[in-house]
Amino acid sequence: MGRSVLDGSELSDLQKQIMWNRLLAVVEEQAQVCQRTAFSTIVRESGDLAAGVFDAQGRMLAQAVTGTPGHINSMALAVGHVIDAYPTATMKEGDVFIHNDPWMGTGHLNDISITTPCFYRGKLVGFLACNSHILDIGGLNDLTSSKDVYMEGLYLPILKIADAGEIDESLMAIIRANTRQPVETVGDVYSLINCNAVGCERLVEMMGEFGVTELDALADHIVNTSREAVLEKIRALPRGSWTSDLTLDGISEPIQLKAKLTISDDGIEVDYTGSAPMTKHNFNTPLCYTMAYTSYAIGVAILGDIPNNAGSLEPRRTIAPPGCILNALKPAAVVSRHLMGLMLPDLVFNCLRQALPDRIPAEGAGVLWLLRAVGPWTSPPEIGNLYMVGLVTTGGTGAIAYRDGMSVTGFPSGVRGGPVEIFESMSTIVMWRKELAPDSGGAGTFRGGLGQIMELGNTLDEPFRIGNAFERIKFPARGALGGQDGLAGQVLLSTGESLEIKGLHHVPAGVTVTMRSPGGGGIGDPKKRDRSAVAADVANGYVTASAAREIYGFED
Amino acid sequence: MSRVSQKPSMIELQVMWNRLLAVVEEQAQVCQRTAFSTIVRESGDLAAGVFDGRGRMLAQAVTGTPGHINSMALAVGHVIAAYPIETMKDGDVFIHNDPWMGTGHLNDISLTTPCFYNGKLIGFLACNSHVMDIGGIADRSSSTDVFMEGLYLPILKIVDAGRVNESLMAVIRANTRQPVETVGDVYSLVNCNAVGCERLTEMMDEFGLSDLDDLSNHIIDTSREAVLKNIRALPRGTWHGTLRLDGRDNPIELKAALTISDTGIHVNYAGSAPMTKRNFNVPLCYTLAYTSYALGVALFGEVPNNAGSLEPRTVSAPEGCILNAIKPAAVFSRSQMGLMLPDLVYNCLRQAIPDRIPAENTCGLWGINVMGPWDSPAKIWNRYRVQVMTTGGMGALPFRDGMSATGFPSGVRGGPIEIFEQMSTLVVWKKELRPDSGGAGRYRGGLGQWMEIENTIAEPFDFFAGYERIENPAKGADGGLNGARGELLLTSGRRPGGKESFVVPSGERIIVRSSGGGGIGDPKLRDRSAVIADLESGYISREAAAELYGYVD
């Protein structure tokens, strides 16, 4: 651009800030390319992906806002694993690395991670990385019955999917052969490769424009500034250690999780020692995923406006003993690791609330209520002619000490609820009812968010199966500071039978299923709730007249 | 060494043919001696063969099971269809475990190596063997499609001009619970083909051949002619047979029409049950393998297996039938149907040549397949998984008693209990021939076995059953009685399903009684000294001798 070429060291702080913002635009475009070209519906419609730019040492500099915490914060570590496996000195322009190792990526095989070294003037200047959730990677597809990771599908160690620009067709053929959706899955791999390529192109354009030949100075600026900003926020908090626990439904027995959160000058540490051991079921959680949701919880509660990067993540540390359910070891079954991971913010908040009662919400629904249905397209059924369809539904979030919880909102996943119309058109199921569940939000000065009631049945005179991979059926979201618990979830057949255990359940022909997702916990004494808010809740049908009277002491 | 241009004489061709049989036998021995998988090492669950430049099988090792051998005959054709011959280079090696292009399930890995002589592709060495773990569901009974059954390798180059594809090897290593053994087995297979190729080119050197064309035409034409000659001595016509199997949720009805004509024998399975949602669907290659084996062993046992001798044996089954299952059907336990096919073929053939064909057999294997913790209390992941092969009785022949506890048609050997006990915490309290299980007849069916197994530690263990002939016994023929049904029960009295995975509670024994073979002819006509010998050996009880054989001492 007419300017002399700089190695970056002469950049002013102003220039660095501008380039930092530019990097955020680079990764946002990278993520958009992935989302717009993805074949997987959960990527396309719900944004289940992550994309980021890294420096030559593998430190994350910026990440797209699009994405879920489990993907984003674990991706921050993925590039380090790639560098460990393939020294940067051996990397060539046009190389692209692939893996879906749950322990080096995002915790289960369905997420494919792609890492692309980015070269400028023949020199490796950084990495673009991304990952997304593909709908099928082979293996068991009921989401509940795997007993080890080998039952969960194709396991790709860190490998070169492109070598100096040439696609490894053997590897692509293996991916194609090991999924029930070969077109979509291979398409998603190309989509990921391509979004990194676009990111690299934009990064190189930026470097040309600003006349820098390496990112080191910019990287140091981003990482140091962010770390310092996080530490500054942390230093404003009370020091100390707080412990708490959380009991989850599990399958054969409840799962007890424990945490000790310590705030010190150099950061926040969460230690999960004392939590339950690994289970024989499939909701064991690799440490990378535990870290992802722990640092997300801390970030969203305390450090909201600081961008996610290696610097801002560094002061947040997670510890869990090997073999604990939150540091599960290979070959544990991990496909449903989100059943534990998505609950971790509640556990972290149960600690933090003791330190900062005015800023931390009560417990919420946590886990998504991902409805899965499997059934025949025809009556009588034909072998192989089945639909298998998923619908993301959500429960209520916990109240905050100054605001009601949000109803049917996917916290902490950030994954959107899906439209019923698409679900119905992809199955023979009809959704008779999907509405907010009255009285499901925990009562309080500030009320918990509401869950929802859904009633569904088959339009064919055939049985179908419904997958329960839900939480908070036995243990509701607890209220705080005198607020009441949210209503627990429920899955009932019209015959009266309860499907409260996780698993794929049979729904006989002619029988309907009623699901109620859990509500969030309330905060503060319900009797102190603003009377106009109670009146509005009754008018909206959020609270029944009898609950208003009995719990809120409301006389109209 | 100087007769390159001359046509080899008939004697030379025969000598070279024998030499080829030695080549493939050495190839198979290399595989078996270097294999890591116990079922290959101890029970010979493998196949090895040499093929000409067009992919026609010329010779195969005697070692091996029919399901591997006869399906391997077609595998090289699939490789050539995927990678045209002119693109193949010296040092290329192809791998696959596609059930529809190999041996019917993902656990068998097939290797195909083009063999070059003086820079020219002159033939192929092929082999396959059973690896113990290829990922996927581990319980043998619950997969409902092929994607649940493990790593699926399409036809790929595992070695490209002498260079191993390390990415592919890394994928194999990452997708098995036994990475050392499985990768070791792949190298063992690569290597046995290499040894075969070396021996083949040595032979060509020695005999001064530049290609195998004359030799392969000789082998194929001679073998085809020998088979056709055997067939032409048989009565012409079409005979129908049926076979009812236990299946899982409901019985499986198989039907066959066998036609003997001048041009060969055709078995048509139209009318057999459709594919099931369970995992004993059978790809056509495996149906073909056990059908042609049944015909071979009954009618032309002395003719070696090759493209020529296999050609006159043809099979058809409608697409979507359980014997021509279509991808992505679950096929892991395809042997539960496939191993039974000889009985069905014989139910047809017996009508044509009653004096040569046995009564129904046990056919299916009675493997004891268990998994349990090494410790009490159990620790997650510290567990054993072990299998020992056991067998039931064969059907009687019209001139001889059936063999007891013999793995027909698989040819897989029963395994030693001592090894099984050492590889688990279990003890086998009993493993003995099961009295009165052989179908009574003038010639008695072979006996099944009676086994009782219990844990030595106070823990439950998992038992993975995959048995046939619990509901439907091996039928007798020509007035002979049926063999005894198989039985599976716990000491509590519970009777688990024959294809169920279940838990054997601590302190309980699992009792496994494998089925017996059918008898042939009226038991009353059985030679009295044979009845006495059976009594003395404990093969039959005094009551059975009196009631069924009419024997009074």
Coordinates of N, CA and C in Angstrom, one line a residue, chain A residues 20-126:
Chain A
W20 N -6.8 -5.2 15.5 CA -7.6 -6.2 16.4 C -9.0 -6.2 15.9
N21 N -9.6 -5.0 15.7 CA -11.0 -5.0 15.3 C -11.1 -5.7 13.9
R22 N -10.1 -5.5 13.1 CA -10.1 -6.1 11.8 C -10.1 -7.6 11.9
L23 N -9.3 -8.1 12.8 CA -9.2 -9.6 13.0 C -10.6 -10.1 13.4
L24 N -11.3 -9.3 14.2 CA -12.7 -9.8 14.6 C -13.6 -9.9 13.4
A25 N -13.4 -8.9 12.4 CA -14.1 -9.0 11.1 C -13.7 -10.2 10.3
V26 N -12.4 -10.5 10.4 CA -11.9 -11.7 9.6 C -12.6 -13.0 10.1
V27 N -12.6 -13.2 11.4 CA -13.1 -14.4 12.0 C -14.7 -14.4 11.8
E28 N -15.3 -13.3 11.8 CA -16.7 -13.2 11.6 C -17.1 -13.7 10.2
E29 N -16.3 -13.2 9.3 CA -16.5 -13.6 7.9 C -16.2 -15.1 7.7
Q30 N -15.2 -15.6 8.4 CA -14.8 -17.0 8.4 C -16.0 -17.8 8.9
A31 N -16.6 -17.4 10.0 CA -17.7 -18.1 10.6 C -18.9 -18.1 9.6
Q32 N -19.2 -16.9 9.0 CA -20.3 -16.8 8.1 C -20.2 -17.7 6.9
V33 N -18.9 -17.8 6.4 CA -18.7 -18.7 5.3 C -19.1 -20.1 5.7
C34 N -18.7 -20.5 6.9 CA -19.0 -21.9 7.3 C -20.5 -22.1 7.4
Q35 N -21.1 -21.1 8.1 CA -22.6 -21.3 8.3 C -23.3 -21.3 7.0
R36 N -22.9 -20.4 6.1 CA -23.7 -20.2 4.8 C -23.5 -21.4 3.9
T37 N -22.3 -22.1 4.1 CA -22.0 -23.2 3.1 C -22.2 -24.6 3.8
A38 N -22.6 -24.6 5.1 CA -22.8 -25.9 5.8 C -23.9 -26.7 5.3
F39 N -23.8 -28.0 5.3 CA -24.9 -28.9 5.0 C -25.7 -29.3 6.2
S40 N -25.0 -29.4 7.3 CA -25.6 -29.9 8.6 C -26.6 -28.8 9.0
T41 N -27.9 -29.3 9.3 CA -28.9 -28.4 9.7 C -28.6 -27.6 11.0
I42 N -27.9 -28.3 12.0 CA -27.7 -27.7 13.2 C -26.6 -26.6 13.1
V43 N -25.8 -26.6 12.1 CA -24.8 -25.6 11.8 C -25.6 -24.4 11.0
R44 N -26.3 -24.8 10.0 CA -27.0 -23.9 9.2 C -28.0 -23.1 9.9
E45 N -28.9 -23.8 10.7 CA -30.0 -23.1 11.3 C -29.7 -22.6 12.8
S46 N -28.9 -23.4 13.5 CA -28.7 -23.0 14.9 C -27.2 -22.5 15.2
G47 N -26.4 -22.5 14.2 CA -25.0 -21.9 14.4 C -24.1 -22.7 15.4
D48 N -24.2 -24.0 15.3 CA -23.4 -24.9 16.2 C -22.0 -25.0 15.6
L49 N -21.2 -24.0 15.7 CA -19.9 -24.0 15.1 C -19.0 -23.0 15.9
A50 N -17.7 -23.0 15.5 CA -16.8 -22.0 16.1 C -15.7 -21.7 15.0
A51 N -15.2 -20.5 15.0 CA -14.1 -20.1 14.1 C -13.2 -19.1 14.7
G52 N -11.9 -19.2 14.5 CA -11.0 -18.3 15.2 C -9.7 -18.2 14.4
V53 N -9.0 -17.1 14.8 CA -7.6 -16.9 14.2 C -6.6 -17.0 15.3
F54 N -5.5 -17.6 15.0 CA -4.4 -17.9 16.0 C -3.1 -17.4 15.5
D55 N -2.2 -17.1 16.5 CA -0.9 -16.7 16.0 C 0.0 -17.9 15.8
A56 N 1.2 -17.7 15.3 CA 2.1 -18.8 14.9 C 2.5 -19.7 16.0
Q57 N 2.3 -19.2 17.3 CA 2.6 -20.1 18.4 C 1.3 -20.9 18.8
G58 N 0.2 -20.6 18.1 CA -1.0 -21.3 18.4 C -1.9 -20.7 19.5
R59 N -1.6 -19.4 19.8 CA -2.4 -18.6 20.7 C -3.6 -18.0 20.0
M60 N -4.8 -18.2 20.6 CA -6.0 -17.7 19.9 C -6.1 -16.2 20.1
L61 N -6.2 -15.5 18.9 CA -6.3 -14.0 19.0 C -7.7 -13.4 18.9
A62 N -8.5 -14.1 18.1 CA -9.9 -13.6 18.0 C -10.8 -14.8 17.6
Q63 N -12.0 -14.7 18.0 CA -13.0 -15.8 17.6 C -14.3 -15.1 17.2
A64 N -15.0 -15.8 16.3 CA -16.3 -15.3 15.9 C -17.3 -15.3 17.0
V65 N -18.2 -14.4 17.0 CA -19.2 -14.3 18.0 C -20.2 -15.5 17.9
T66 N -20.5 -15.8 16.6 CA -21.3 -17.0 16.3 C -20.7 -18.2 17.0
G67 N -21.5 -19.1 17.5 CA -21.0 -20.3 18.0 C -21.4 -20.6 19.4
T68 N -21.1 -21.8 19.9 CA -21.5 -22.3 21.2 C -20.3 -22.4 22.1
P69 N -20.4 -22.1 23.4 CA -19.2 -22.1 24.3 C -18.4 -23.4 24.2
G70 N -19.1 -24.5 24.1 CA -18.4 -25.8 24.1 C -17.5 -25.9 22.9
H71 N -17.9 -25.3 21.8 CA -17.0 -25.3 20.6 C -15.9 -24.3 20.7
I72 N -16.3 -23.1 21.1 CA -15.4 -21.9 21.1 C -14.2 -22.1 22.0
N73 N -14.5 -22.4 23.3 CA -13.4 -22.3 24.3 C -12.6 -23.6 24.2
S74 N -13.1 -24.7 23.6 CA -12.2 -25.8 23.4 C -11.4 -25.7 22.2
M75 N -11.9 -25.0 21.2 CA -11.1 -24.7 20.0 C -9.9 -23.9 20.3
A76 N -9.9 -23.1 21.4 CA -8.8 -22.3 21.8 C -7.6 -23.2 22.0
L77 N -7.8 -24.5 22.4 CA -6.7 -25.4 22.8 C -6.4 -26.3 21.6
A78 N -7.3 -26.4 20.6 CA -7.1 -27.4 19.6 C -5.9 -27.2 18.8
V79 N -5.6 -25.9 18.5 CA -4.4 -25.6 17.6 C -3.1 -26.1 18.3
G80 N -3.0 -25.9 19.6 CA -1.9 -26.4 20.3 C -1.7 -27.9 20.1
H81 N -2.8 -28.7 20.1 CA -2.6 -30.1 19.9 C -2.1 -30.4 18.5
V82 N -2.6 -29.6 17.5 CA -2.1 -29.8 16.1 C -0.6 -29.6 16.0
I83 N -0.2 -28.5 16.7 CA 1.3 -28.1 16.7 C 2.1 -29.2 17.4
D84 N 1.5 -29.8 18.4 CA 2.2 -30.9 19.1 C 2.4 -32.1 18.2
A85 N 1.4 -32.4 17.4 CA 1.5 -33.6 16.5 C 2.3 -33.3 15.3
Y86 N 2.3 -32.1 14.8 CA 3.0 -31.8 13.5 C 3.8 -30.5 13.8
P87 N 5.1 -30.6 14.1 CA 5.8 -29.3 14.4 C 5.6 -28.3 13.3
T88 N 5.6 -27.0 13.7 CA 5.3 -26.0 12.7 C 6.4 -26.0 11.6
A89 N 7.6 -26.4 11.9 CA 8.7 -26.4 10.9 C 8.4 -27.3 9.8
T90 N 7.5 -28.3 10.0 CA 7.2 -29.3 8.9 C 6.0 -28.9 8.1
M91 N 5.3 -27.8 8.5 CA 4.1 -27.4 7.8 C 4.4 -26.7 6.6
K92 N 3.5 -26.9 5.6 CA 3.7 -26.3 4.2 C 2.4 -25.5 3.9
E93 N 2.6 -24.6 3.0 CA 1.5 -23.8 2.5 C 0.5 -24.8 1.8
G94 N -0.8 -24.7 2.1 CA -1.7 -25.6 1.5 C -2.0 -26.8 2.4
D95 N -1.3 -27.0 3.5 CA -1.6 -28.0 4.4 C -2.9 -27.7 5.2
V96 N -3.8 -28.7 5.4 CA -4.9 -28.5 6.3 C -5.1 -29.7 7.2
F97 N -5.2 -29.5 8.4 CA -5.3 -30.6 9.4 C -6.8 -30.8 9.8
I98 N -7.1 -32.1 10.1 CA -8.5 -32.4 10.5 C -8.4 -33.3 11.7
H99 N -9.3 -33.2 12.6 CA -9.5 -34.2 13.7 C -10.8 -34.1 14.3
N100 N -11.3 -35.2 15.0 CA -12.5 -35.1 15.8 C -12.2 -35.8 17.1
D101 N -10.9 -35.8 17.5 CA -10.6 -36.5 18.8 C -11.3 -35.7 19.9
P102 N -12.2 -36.4 20.7 CA -12.9 -35.7 21.7 C -12.0 -35.1 22.8
W103 N -10.9 -35.7 23.0 CA -10.0 -35.2 24.0 C -9.1 -34.0 23.6
M104 N -9.1 -33.8 22.3 CA -8.3 -32.7 21.7 C -9.1 -31.7 21.0
G105 N -10.4 -31.9 21.1 CA -11.3 -31.0 20.3 C -12.4 -30.5 21.2
T106 N -13.6 -30.9 20.9 CA -14.8 -30.4 21.6 C -15.6 -31.4 22.4
G107 N -15.0 -32.5 22.6 CA -15.6 -33.5 23.6 C -16.4 -34.6 23.0
H108 N -16.7 -34.6 21.7 CA -17.3 -35.8 21.1 C -17.0 -35.8 19.6
L109 N -17.3 -37.0 19.0 CA -16.8 -37.3 17.7 C -17.6 -36.5 16.6
N110 N -18.8 -36.0 17.0 CA -19.6 -35.4 16.0 C -19.1 -34.0 15.6
D111 N -18.2 -33.5 16.3 CA -17.6 -32.2 16.0 C -16.3 -32.4 15.2
I112 N -16.2 -31.9 14.0 CA -15.0 -32.0 13.2 C -14.3 -30.7 13.3
S113 N -13.0 -30.7 13.7 CA -12.2 -29.5 13.8 C -11.2 -29.5 12.6
I114 N -11.0 -28.3 12.0 CA -10.1 -28.1 10.9 C -9.2 -27.0 11.3
T115 N -7.9 -27.2 11.1 CA -6.8 -26.2 11.4 C -6.0 -26.0 10.2
T116 N -5.8 -24.7 9.8 CA -5.1 -24.4 8.6 C -4.0 -23.4 8.9
P117 N -2.7 -23.8 8.7 CA -1.6 -22.9 8.9 C -1.7 -21.8 7.8
C118 N -1.5 -20.6 8.1 CA -1.7 -19.5 7.2 C -0.3 -18.9 6.9
F119 N 0.1 -18.8 5.6 CA 1.4 -18.4 5.2 C 1.3 -17.0 4.5
Y120 N 2.3 -16.2 4.8 CA 2.4 -14.9 4.1 C 3.8 -14.7 3.7
R121 N 4.0 -14.5 2.4 CA 5.3 -14.4 1.8 C 6.2 -15.6 2.2
G122 N 5.6 -16.8 2.1 CA 6.3 -18.0 2.4 C 6.6 -18.4 3.8
K123 N 6.1 -17.5 4.7 CA 6.4 -17.8 6.1 C 5.0 -18.0 6.9
L124 N 5.1 -19.0 7.8 CA 3.9 -19.3 8.6 C 3.7 -18.2 9.6
V125 N 2.5 -17.5 9.4 CA 2.3 -16.3 10.3 C 1.2 -16.6 11.3
G126 N 0.4 -17.6 11.1 CA -0.7 -17.9 12.1 C -1.5 -19.1 11.6

